[in-house]
Amino acid sequence: MNFVRGFFLLSSIVVSYPRWAYGAGDARDSGPPGSLDGKDKDRSLRGGVGDRVQRSALPRRYEDTRPLSLLDKKTKSEDSVTRVIVDCAAGEDSLACKDRILTTTSEGCLRLVHYLNTAHAYAVEIKIHHLDELEGMHEDPVRETMHIKESVQVHNGRDLQAGNDQRTPYGIDMVKAKEVWSRFQVKGENVRVCVMDTGVDRGHNDLDQLFGDTSNEFVTPWYRDSNGHGTHVTGTISASDNNLGVVGVAPNVEVFIVRVFTEDGQFFSSDMTAALEACKEGGSNIISMSLGGPYANAQEQATLKAFYEKDNIVSIAAVGNTGRYEFLYPASYEYVIGVAAVDSKGKHAYFSTRNTRVDVAAPGVRILSTWGNGSYATVDGTSMACPHVSGVVALMRSYDPSATPAQIFSALTSSAVNPSTSSSDTSLGHGIVDAVAAIEALSKGGDNGGDVRPTPPPTDGIVDDDGNGSDCEELQVIIQTDRYGSDTSHWLESDSGDVVFYQENLESFQTYKKTACIVPFGCYRYQIRDNFCDGINGEGLKIM
């Protein structure tokens, strides 16, 4: 075995540090996507910058929000406003926290937006040049809809509502919803799904049993949809079985709407966290999220975890439309079912994001559903795949109201069909959902012990993943982390883009060994990434 460090070519494996994997002391004019450049490095805090984010084709998974003192104030005017999240102290009640935030900032520079109950924090809007007056702030990442805007084709509603010619979109049959209706006699009764989105066209002839948040905390009114996205998602879940237009996966389910998106299809993570609380208060036991963004948020994650562990709420989200290996949120959180998209032939959609957090797949190409102003539209996107799974989960909960999130996840994934593997992969996860098989698995009392995903290996001493196999060459990668182990991630992928392994969430001052079985004379690329750009101090990396 050879010891190699830095950039190198080992046999037919190309190993590289991304440009931002070097330490802050290196003479480089730019850092990673979302980091400060070399000129500003003396002002940086651990974790990145708020509003200078660039897209990257590389995996990104941040387990926490990033402090906001790194905002480049030189590019902002004195009156520019940003959104941040401010933590309340342990033991501090919400009113005392609110008073502290208001009294420690200059008058007229701050506006309270949301109190995030589960996370015990406030989302605020504040003028850029007053950021230093606040303590415990975090970035409030942007979230957006997960559909391909250029794919939208609107159809005349009158044509689809003429006579008794109801159409069944191919996705309804692919997930076997109609078979569940006839075999198990459930269509989503006594279940309420929360859709946080652009609103809904309440007057649409194909939508019934709609409810919504009536507070002034979100975009109002909930029953209007100037975008169309929310109406489309709602129709896939619940369009009525009424001999008109189209039909949804669970036509008798109730849908609770929280309108979070503005007309341009964007909002913030704190809006989503507050909307999650509204979903819970509205009596929802399933949450459908056809939305996401590239950065994790601690408050968002804590709320979803509490829903899973304490409130018996199943959360489902679209994995994204980047078409590459990348982690987007909320789909990549541990307690959320991440949904990829397939076409009418069951093949992975070219735009559907790939990663190790993809759980299942569903139809997401040329999906016909309800649209604004009483019309219909065909649309592409993982936004369209997500509500198919939400509808299937509604059927499962209608069949067995006592089923826990763990039982539903286990039944859903164990019964899904992946044509490429008997286990799971980064494209389709466990495979395309099958509502009949999922209910059958649920009826057998399947449970995965309460864990949504496999428990990671222990991190004390050397962590050894044995990837040996036949007809292959063994590659060993050993990483010795420094005091900031969580900053480091590394992965190996083939020339075709398939991920051989991906490892993150490393502990500090630990030695990790990854063993991979690689095809002789094949071409592979190994990459290591440091989120904070200061490299690994100490023994570093060994590849043998």
PDB file of N, CA and C in Angstrom, residues 365-436:
ATOM      1  N   VAL A 365     -42.937  13.343 -13.561  1.00  0.00           N
ATOM      2  CA  VAL A 365     -42.730  13.882 -14.909  1.00  0.00           C
ATOM      3  C   VAL A 365     -44.072  13.952 -15.631  1.00  0.00           C
ATOM      4  N   ARG A 366     -44.386  15.133 -16.156  1.00  0.00           N
ATOM      5  CA  ARG A 366     -45.649  15.377 -16.863  1.00  0.00           C
ATOM      6  C   ARG A 366     -46.847  14.895 -16.032  1.00  0.00           C
ATOM      7  N   ILE A 367     -46.926  15.434 -14.833  1.00  0.00           N
ATOM      8  CA  ILE A 367     -48.008  15.078 -13.914  1.00  0.00           C
ATOM      9  C   ILE A 367     -49.198  16.010 -14.143  1.00  0.00           C
ATOM     10  N   LEU A 368     -50.321  15.421 -14.445  1.00  0.00           N
ATOM     11  CA  LEU A 368     -51.560  16.177 -14.660  1.00  0.00           C
ATOM     12  C   LEU A 368     -52.290  16.335 -13.340  1.00  0.00           C
ATOM     13  N   SER A 369     -52.637  17.589 -13.007  1.00  0.00           N
ATOM     14  CA  SER A 369     -53.371  17.841 -11.770  1.00  0.00           C
ATOM     15  C   SER A 369     -54.072  19.189 -11.872  1.00  0.00           C
ATOM     16  N   THR A 370     -54.749  19.555 -10.810  1.00  0.00           N
ATOM     17  CA  THR A 370     -55.483  20.824 -10.767  1.00  0.00           C
ATOM     18  C   THR A 370     -54.522  22.004 -10.801  1.00  0.00           C
ATOM     19  N   TRP A 371     -55.022  23.149 -11.265  1.00  0.00           N
ATOM     20  CA  TRP A 371     -54.230  24.376 -11.376  1.00  0.00           C
ATOM     21  C   TRP A 371     -55.124  25.546 -11.014  1.00  0.00           C
ATOM     22  N   GLY A 372     -54.567  26.737 -10.993  1.00  0.00           N
ATOM     23  CA  GLY A 372     -55.324  27.920 -10.611  1.00  0.00           C
ATOM     24  C   GLY A 372     -56.432  28.284 -11.595  1.00  0.00           C
ATOM     25  N   ASN A 373     -57.387  29.060 -11.109  1.00  0.00           N
ATOM     26  CA  ASN A 373     -58.509  29.549 -11.918  1.00  0.00           C
ATOM     27  C   ASN A 373     -59.339  28.426 -12.519  1.00  0.00           C
ATOM     28  N   GLY A 374     -59.468  27.335 -11.784  1.00  0.00           N
ATOM     29  CA  GLY A 374     -60.316  26.233 -12.228  1.00  0.00           C
ATOM     30  C   GLY A 374     -59.737  25.405 -13.356  1.00  0.00           C
ATOM     31  N   SER A 375     -58.485  25.611 -13.690  1.00  0.00           N
ATOM     32  CA  SER A 375     -57.876  24.898 -14.817  1.00  0.00           C
ATOM     33  C   SER A 375     -57.081  23.691 -14.328  1.00  0.00           C
ATOM     34  N   TYR A 376     -56.331  23.096 -15.251  1.00  0.00           N
ATOM     35  CA  TYR A 376     -55.467  21.953 -14.960  1.00  0.00           C
ATOM     36  C   TYR A 376     -54.124  22.198 -15.632  1.00  0.00           C
ATOM     37  N   ALA A 377     -53.105  21.457 -15.196  1.00  0.00           N
ATOM     38  CA  ALA A 377     -51.785  21.635 -15.804  1.00  0.00           C
ATOM     39  C   ALA A 377     -50.965  20.363 -15.654  1.00  0.00           C
ATOM     40  N   THR A 378     -50.057  20.142 -16.613  1.00  0.00           N
ATOM     41  CA  THR A 378     -49.048  19.103 -16.475  1.00  0.00           C
ATOM     42  C   THR A 378     -47.742  19.786 -16.089  1.00  0.00           C
ATOM     43  N   VAL A 379     -47.057  19.240 -15.083  1.00  0.00           N
ATOM     44  CA  VAL A 379     -45.858  19.869 -14.539  1.00  0.00           C
ATOM     45  C   VAL A 379     -44.842  18.776 -14.190  1.00  0.00           C
ATOM     46  N   ASP A 380     -43.550  19.118 -14.290  1.00  0.00           N
ATOM     47  CA  ASP A 380     -42.465  18.230 -13.889  1.00  0.00           C
ATOM     48  C   ASP A 380     -41.870  18.710 -12.566  1.00  0.00           C
ATOM     49  N   GLY A 381     -41.318  17.778 -11.799  1.00  0.00           N
ATOM     50  CA  GLY A 381     -40.579  18.159 -10.599  1.00  0.00           C
ATOM     51  C   GLY A 381     -40.764  17.171  -9.468  1.00  0.00           C
ATOM     52  N   THR A 382     -39.806  17.162  -8.548  1.00  0.00           N
ATOM     53  CA  THR A 382     -39.990  16.350  -7.347  1.00  0.00           C
ATOM     54  C   THR A 382     -41.111  16.926  -6.486  1.00  0.00           C
ATOM     55  N   SER A 383     -41.479  18.188  -6.735  1.00  0.00           N
ATOM     56  CA  SER A 383     -42.675  18.759  -6.109  1.00  0.00           C
ATOM     57  C   SER A 383     -43.902  17.936  -6.436  1.00  0.00           C
ATOM     58  N   MET A 384     -43.921  17.357  -7.647  1.00  0.00           N
ATOM     59  CA  MET A 384     -45.065  16.581  -8.097  1.00  0.00           C
ATOM     60  C   MET A 384     -45.002  15.141  -7.581  1.00  0.00           C
ATOM     61  N   ALA A 385     -43.773  14.659  -7.322  1.00  0.00           N
ATOM     62  CA  ALA A 385     -43.608  13.307  -6.775  1.00  0.00           C
ATOM     63  C   ALA A 385     -44.010  13.246  -5.302  1.00  0.00           C
ATOM     64  N   CYS A 386     -43.631  14.281  -4.558  1.00  0.00           N
ATOM     65  CA  CYS A 386     -43.893  14.317  -3.112  1.00  0.00           C
ATOM     66  C   CYS A 386     -45.366  14.082  -2.754  1.00  0.00           C
ATOM     67  N   PRO A 387     -46.337  14.775  -3.392  1.00  0.00           N
ATOM     68  CA  PRO A 387     -47.737  14.565  -2.987  1.00  0.00           C
ATOM     69  C   PRO A 387     -48.276  13.174  -3.306  1.00  0.00           C
ATOM     70  N   HIS A 388     -47.672  12.459  -4.268  1.00  0.00           N
ATOM     71  CA  HIS A 388     -48.074  11.068  -4.480  1.00  0.00           C
ATOM     72  C   HIS A 388     -47.796  10.259  -3.214  1.00  0.00           C
ATOM     73  N   VAL A 389     -46.612  10.462  -2.619  1.00  0.00           N
ATOM     74  CA  VAL A 389     -46.263   9.732  -1.402  1.00  0.00           C
ATOM     75  C   VAL A 389     -47.117  10.204  -0.231  1.00  0.00           C
ATOM     76  N   SER A 390     -47.382  11.502  -0.174  1.00  0.00           N
ATOM     77  CA  SER A 390     -48.247  12.020   0.892  1.00  0.00           C
ATOM     78  C   SER A 390     -49.625  11.381   0.813  1.00  0.00           C
ATOM     79  N   GLY A 391     -50.125  11.212  -0.415  1.00  0.00           N
ATOM     80  CA  GLY A 391     -51.414  10.556  -0.598  1.00  0.00           C
ATOM     81  C   GLY A 391     -51.375   9.094  -0.192  1.00  0.00           C
ATOM     82  N   VAL A 392     -50.293   8.397  -0.527  1.00  0.00           N
ATOM     83  CA  VAL A 392     -50.158   6.997  -0.137  1.00  0.00           C
ATOM     84  C   VAL A 392     -50.110   6.863   1.383  1.00  0.00           C
ATOM     85  N   VAL A 393     -49.374   7.745   2.040  1.00  0.00           N
ATOM     86  CA  VAL A 393     -49.318   7.712   3.508  1.00  0.00           C
ATOM     87  C   VAL A 393     -50.696   8.002   4.092  1.00  0.00           C
ATOM     88  N   ALA A 394     -51.468   8.878   3.436  1.00  0.00           N
ATOM     89  CA  ALA A 394     -52.837   9.152   3.893  1.00  0.00           C
ATOM     90  C   ALA A 394     -53.690   7.878   3.812  1.00  0.00           C
ATOM     91  N   LEU A 395     -53.521   7.103   2.747  1.00  0.00           N
ATOM     92  CA  LEU A 395     -54.249   5.835   2.632  1.00  0.00           C
ATOM     93  C   LEU A 395     -53.819   4.873   3.742  1.00  0.00           C
ATOM     94  N   MET A 396     -52.530   4.845   4.040  1.00  0.00           N
ATOM     95  CA  MET A 396     -52.023   3.969   5.094  1.00  0.00           C
ATOM     96  C   MET A 396     -52.594   4.365   6.448  1.00  0.00           C
ATOM     97  N   ARG A 397     -52.648   5.661   6.715  1.00  0.00           N
ATOM     98  CA  ARG A 397     -53.156   6.121   8.009  1.00  0.00           C
ATOM     99  C   ARG A 397     -54.675   5.971   8.083  1.00  0.00           C
ATOM    100  N   SER A 398     -55.336   6.036   6.942  1.00  0.00           N
ATOM    101  CA  SER A 398     -56.776   5.799   6.931  1.00  0.00           C
ATOM    102  C   SER A 398     -57.076   4.333   7.238  1.00  0.00           C
ATOM    103  N   TYR A 399     -56.214   3.459   6.741  1.00  0.00           N
ATOM    104  CA  TYR A 399     -56.372   2.026   7.004  1.00  0.00           C
ATOM    105  C   TYR A 399     -56.021   1.700   8.454  1.00  0.00           C
ATOM    106  N   ASP A 400     -54.947   2.303   8.966  1.00  0.00           N
ATOM    107  CA  ASP A 400     -54.506   2.034  10.341  1.00  0.00           C
ATOM    108  C   ASP A 400     -54.171   3.350  11.035  1.00  0.00           C
ATOM    109  N   PRO A 401     -55.169   3.977  11.671  1.00  0.00           N
ATOM    110  CA  PRO A 401     -54.946   5.277  12.309  1.00  0.00           C
ATOM    111  C   PRO A 401     -53.924   5.239  13.445  1.00  0.00           C
ATOM    112  N   SER A 402     -53.663   4.072  13.995  1.00  0.00           N
ATOM    113  CA  SER A 402     -52.737   3.972  15.125  1.00  0.00           C
ATOM    114  C   SER A 402     -51.282   3.812  14.689  1.00  0.00           C
ATOM    115  N   ALA A 403     -51.028   3.705  13.387  1.00  0.00           N
ATOM    116  CA  ALA A 403     -49.662   3.473  12.900  1.00  0.00           C
ATOM    117  C   ALA A 403     -48.751   4.648  13.257  1.00  0.00           C
ATOM    118  N   THR A 404     -47.578   4.329  13.762  1.00  0.00           N
ATOM    119  CA  THR A 404     -46.597   5.357  14.139  1.00  0.00           C
ATOM    120  C   THR A 404     -45.790   5.784  12.914  1.00  0.00           C
ATOM    121  N   PRO A 405     -45.116   6.928  12.970  1.00  0.00           N
ATOM    122  CA  PRO A 405     -44.238   7.309  11.862  1.00  0.00           C
ATOM    123  C   PRO A 405     -43.190   6.248  11.543  1.00  0.00           C
ATOM    124  N   ALA A 406     -42.642   5.595  12.577  1.00  0.00           N
ATOM    125  CA  ALA A 406     -41.642   4.551  12.348  1.00  0.00           C
ATOM    126  C   ALA A 406     -42.237   3.373  11.596  1.00  0.00           C
ATOM    127  N   GLN A 407     -43.440   2.968  11.975  1.00  0.00           N
ATOM    128  CA  GLN A 407     -44.099   1.859  11.291  1.00  0.00           C
ATOM    129  C   GLN A 407     -44.431   2.209   9.847  1.00  0.00           C
ATOM    130  N   ILE A 408     -44.867   3.442   9.627  1.00  0.00           N
ATOM    131  CA  ILE A 408     -45.196   3.870   8.265  1.00  0.00           C
ATOM    132  C   ILE A 408     -43.949   3.920   7.404  1.00  0.00           C
ATOM    133  N   PHE A 409     -42.867   4.470   7.957  1.00  0.00           N
ATOM    134  CA  PHE A 409     -41.626   4.525   7.188  1.00  0.00           C
ATOM    135  C   PHE A 409     -41.146   3.120   6.837  1.00  0.00           C
ATOM    136  N   SER A 410     -41.183   2.222   7.801  1.00  0.00           N
ATOM    137  CA  SER A 410     -40.725   0.860   7.577  1.00  0.00           C
ATOM    138  C   SER A 410     -41.563   0.167   6.513  1.00  0.00           C
ATOM    139  N   ALA A 411     -42.885   0.269   6.625  1.00  0.00           N
ATOM    140  CA  ALA A 411     -43.770  -0.380   5.654  1.00  0.00           C
ATOM    141  C   ALA A 411     -43.617   0.234   4.261  1.00  0.00           C
ATOM    142  N   LEU A 412     -43.470   1.538   4.210  1.00  0.00           N
ATOM    143  CA  LEU A 412     -43.365   2.234   2.926  1.00  0.00           C
ATOM    144  C   LEU A 412     -42.081   1.854   2.195  1.00  0.00           C
ATOM    145  N   THR A 413     -40.970   1.823   2.915  1.00  0.00           N
ATOM    146  CA  THR A 413     -39.688   1.549   2.274  1.00  0.00           C
ATOM    147  C   THR A 413     -39.486   0.061   1.986  1.00  0.00           C
ATOM    148  N   SER A 414     -39.947  -0.799   2.886  1.00  0.00           N
ATOM    149  CA  SER A 414     -39.755  -2.238   2.675  1.00  0.00           C
ATOM    150  C   SER A 414     -40.586  -2.768   1.524  1.00  0.00           C
ATOM    151  N   SER A 415     -41.667  -2.080   1.182  1.00  0.00           N
ATOM    152  CA  SER A 415     -42.554  -2.543   0.113  1.00  0.00           C
ATOM    153  C   SER A 415     -42.298  -1.835  -1.213  1.00  0.00           C
ATOM    154  N   ALA A 416     -41.461  -0.789  -1.215  1.00  0.00           N
ATOM    155  CA  ALA A 416     -41.162  -0.063  -2.448  1.00  0.00           C
ATOM    156  C   ALA A 416     -40.342  -0.951  -3.385  1.00  0.00           C
ATOM    157  N   VAL A 417     -40.426  -0.662  -4.681  1.00  0.00           N
ATOM    158  CA  VAL A 417     -39.766  -1.493  -5.682  1.00  0.00           C
ATOM    159  C   VAL A 417     -38.708  -0.675  -6.415  1.00  0.00           C
ATOM    160  N   ASN A 418     -37.449  -1.091  -6.277  1.00  0.00           N
ATOM    161  CA  ASN A 418     -36.355  -0.462  -6.993  1.00  0.00           C
ATOM    162  C   ASN A 418     -35.849  -1.434  -8.053  1.00  0.00           C
ATOM    163  N   PRO A 419     -36.022  -1.111  -9.341  1.00  0.00           N
ATOM    164  CA  PRO A 419     -35.618  -2.047 -10.395  1.00  0.00           C
ATOM    165  C   PRO A 419     -34.113  -2.249 -10.499  1.00  0.00           C
ATOM    166  N   SER A 420     -33.331  -1.394  -9.846  1.00  0.00           N
ATOM    167  CA  SER A 420     -31.875  -1.457  -9.983  1.00  0.00           C
ATOM    168  C   SER A 420     -31.186  -2.227  -8.870  1.00  0.00           C
ATOM    169  N   THR A 421     -31.867  -2.406  -7.739  1.00  0.00           N
ATOM    170  CA  THR A 421     -31.205  -3.043  -6.595  1.00  0.00           C
ATOM    171  C   THR A 421     -32.243  -3.635  -5.660  1.00  0.00           C
ATOM    172  N   SER A 422     -31.822  -4.612  -4.886  1.00  0.00           N
ATOM    173  CA  SER A 422     -32.718  -5.209  -3.901  1.00  0.00           C
ATOM    174  C   SER A 422     -32.705  -4.432  -2.590  1.00  0.00           C
ATOM    175  N   SER A 423     -31.818  -3.454  -2.472  1.00  0.00           N
ATOM    176  CA  SER A 423     -31.746  -2.645  -1.249  1.00  0.00           C
ATOM    177  C   SER A 423     -32.166  -1.214  -1.576  1.00  0.00           C
ATOM    178  N   SER A 424     -31.220  -0.295  -1.639  1.00  0.00           N
ATOM    179  CA  SER A 424     -31.543   1.090  -1.980  1.00  0.00           C
ATOM    180  C   SER A 424     -30.358   1.709  -2.700  1.00  0.00           C
ATOM    181  N   ASP A 425     -30.610   2.795  -3.409  1.00  0.00           N
ATOM    182  CA  ASP A 425     -29.534   3.522  -4.069  1.00  0.00           C
ATOM    183  C   ASP A 425     -29.777   5.019  -3.937  1.00  0.00           C
ATOM    184  N   THR A 426     -28.884   5.816  -4.505  1.00  0.00           N
ATOM    185  CA  THR A 426     -28.966   7.271  -4.347  1.00  0.00           C
ATOM    186  C   THR A 426     -29.945   7.915  -5.313  1.00  0.00           C
ATOM    187  N   SER A 427     -30.469   7.161  -6.263  1.00  0.00           N
ATOM    188  CA  SER A 427     -31.399   7.724  -7.250  1.00  0.00           C
ATOM    189  C   SER A 427     -32.850   7.553  -6.836  1.00  0.00           C
ATOM    190  N   LEU A 428     -33.238   6.321  -6.497  1.00  0.00           N
ATOM    191  CA  LEU A 428     -34.633   6.024  -6.162  1.00  0.00           C
ATOM    192  C   LEU A 428     -34.815   5.631  -4.707  1.00  0.00           C
ATOM    193  N   GLY A 429     -33.747   5.640  -3.923  1.00  0.00           N
ATOM    194  CA  GLY A 429     -33.869   5.178  -2.546  1.00  0.00           C
ATOM    195  C   GLY A 429     -34.254   3.704  -2.543  1.00  0.00           C
ATOM    196  N   HIS A 430     -35.274   3.361  -1.751  1.00  0.00           N
ATOM    197  CA  HIS A 430     -35.749   1.978  -1.702  1.00  0.00           C
ATOM    198  C   HIS A 430     -36.598   1.630  -2.919  1.00  0.00           C
ATOM    199  N   GLY A 431     -37.053   2.641  -3.654  1.00  0.00           N
ATOM    200  CA  GLY A 431     -37.792   2.376  -4.875  1.00  0.00           C
ATOM    201  C   GLY A 431     -39.102   3.135  -4.966  1.00  0.00           C
ATOM    202  N   ILE A 432     -39.884   2.801  -5.993  1.00  0.00           N
ATOM    203  CA  ILE A 432     -41.175   3.448  -6.249  1.00  0.00           C
ATOM    204  C   ILE A 432     -42.201   2.921  -5.249  1.00  0.00           C
ATOM    205  N   VAL A 433     -42.957   3.829  -4.645  1.00  0.00           N
ATOM    206  CA  VAL A 433     -43.921   3.423  -3.617  1.00  0.00           C
ATOM    207  C   VAL A 433     -45.037   2.581  -4.228  1.00  0.00           C
ATOM    208  N   ASP A 434     -45.511   1.639  -3.445  1.00  0.00           N
ATOM    209  CA  ASP A 434     -46.591   0.731  -3.825  1.00  0.00           C
ATOM    210  C   ASP A 434     -47.592   0.745  -2.677  1.00  0.00           C
ATOM    211  N   ALA A 435     -48.725   1.415  -2.878  1.00  0.00           N
ATOM    212  CA  ALA A 435     -49.679   1.613  -1.787  1.00  0.00           C
ATOM    213  C   ALA A 435     -50.254   0.292  -1.282  1.00  0.00           C
ATOM    214  N   VAL A 436     -50.544  -0.637  -2.188  1.00  0.00           N
ATOM    215  CA  VAL A 436     -51.098  -1.930  -1.770  1.00  0.00           C
ATOM    216  C   VAL A 436     -50.089  -2.686  -0.906  1.00  0.00           C
TER     217      VAL A 436
END
